[in-house]
Tab-separated table of C-alpha atoms in Angstrom:
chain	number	residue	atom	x	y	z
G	1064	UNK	CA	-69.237	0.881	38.101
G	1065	UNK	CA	-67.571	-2.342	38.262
G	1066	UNK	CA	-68.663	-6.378	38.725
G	1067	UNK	CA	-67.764	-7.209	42.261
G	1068	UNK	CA	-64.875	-9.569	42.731
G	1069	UNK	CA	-65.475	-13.459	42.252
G	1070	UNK	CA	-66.014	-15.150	45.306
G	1071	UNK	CA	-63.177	-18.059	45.667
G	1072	UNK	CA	-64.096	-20.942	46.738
G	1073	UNK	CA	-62.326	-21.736	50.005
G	1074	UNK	CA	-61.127	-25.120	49.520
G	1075	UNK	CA	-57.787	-26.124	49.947
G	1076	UNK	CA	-57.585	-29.723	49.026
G	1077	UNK	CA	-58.184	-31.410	51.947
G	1078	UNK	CA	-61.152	-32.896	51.494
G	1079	UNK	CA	-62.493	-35.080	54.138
G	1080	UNK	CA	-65.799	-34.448	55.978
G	1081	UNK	CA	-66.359	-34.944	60.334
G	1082	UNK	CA	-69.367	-36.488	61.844
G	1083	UNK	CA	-70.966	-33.151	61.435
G	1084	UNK	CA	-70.662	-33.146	57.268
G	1085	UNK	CA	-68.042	-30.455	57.739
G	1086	UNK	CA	-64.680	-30.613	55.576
G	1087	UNK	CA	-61.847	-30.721	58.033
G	1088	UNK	CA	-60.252	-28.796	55.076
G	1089	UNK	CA	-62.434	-25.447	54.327
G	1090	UNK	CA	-64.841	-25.808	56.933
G	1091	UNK	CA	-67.821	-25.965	54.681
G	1092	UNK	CA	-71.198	-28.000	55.156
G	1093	UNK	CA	-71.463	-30.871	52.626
G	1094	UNK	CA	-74.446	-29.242	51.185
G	1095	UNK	CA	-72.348	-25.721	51.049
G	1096	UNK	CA	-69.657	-27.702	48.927
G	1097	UNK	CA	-72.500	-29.140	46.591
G	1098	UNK	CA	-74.259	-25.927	46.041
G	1099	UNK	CA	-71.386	-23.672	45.341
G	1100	UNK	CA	-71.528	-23.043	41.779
G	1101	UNK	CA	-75.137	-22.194	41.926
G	1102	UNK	CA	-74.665	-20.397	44.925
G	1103	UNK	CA	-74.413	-15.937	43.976
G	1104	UNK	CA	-71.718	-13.992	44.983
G	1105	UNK	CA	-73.496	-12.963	48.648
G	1106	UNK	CA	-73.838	-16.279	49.100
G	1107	UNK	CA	-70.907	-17.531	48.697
G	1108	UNK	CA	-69.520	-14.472	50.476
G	1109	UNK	CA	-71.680	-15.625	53.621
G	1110	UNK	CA	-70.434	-19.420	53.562
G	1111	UNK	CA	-67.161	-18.098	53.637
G	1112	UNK	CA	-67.885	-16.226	56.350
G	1113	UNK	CA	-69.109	-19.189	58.281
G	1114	UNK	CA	-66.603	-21.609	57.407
G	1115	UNK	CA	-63.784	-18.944	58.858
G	1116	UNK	CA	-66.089	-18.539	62.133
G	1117	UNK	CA	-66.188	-22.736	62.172
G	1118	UNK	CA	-62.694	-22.704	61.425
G	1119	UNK	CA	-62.087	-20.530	64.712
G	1120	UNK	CA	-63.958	-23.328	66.706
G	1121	UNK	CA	-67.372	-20.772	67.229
């Protein structure tokens, strides 16, 4: 069996952060950014998910 495939992080560069502590970049909370490296794999698996549902205006 195989180790599941890293996680990447979703950030593009463009790193600036709303009223809401959201990157106008990769959609991530401010505290999602911090924790990342600490963060596991399902983890970061569910911020991405979030960030691409923010990212869609939801």
């Amino acid at each position: 069996m195989s180790a599941p495939e890293a996680v990447q992080s979703p950030c593009i560069g463009l790193c600036r952060l709303d009223d809401r502590n959201l990157c106008q970049g990769c959609f991530r909370h401010r505290d999602e950014i911090a924790s990342w490296r600490a963060m596991s794999e399902e983890e970061r698996s569910r911020v991405v998910a979030l960030a691409r549902l923010r990212a869609r205006g939801f």
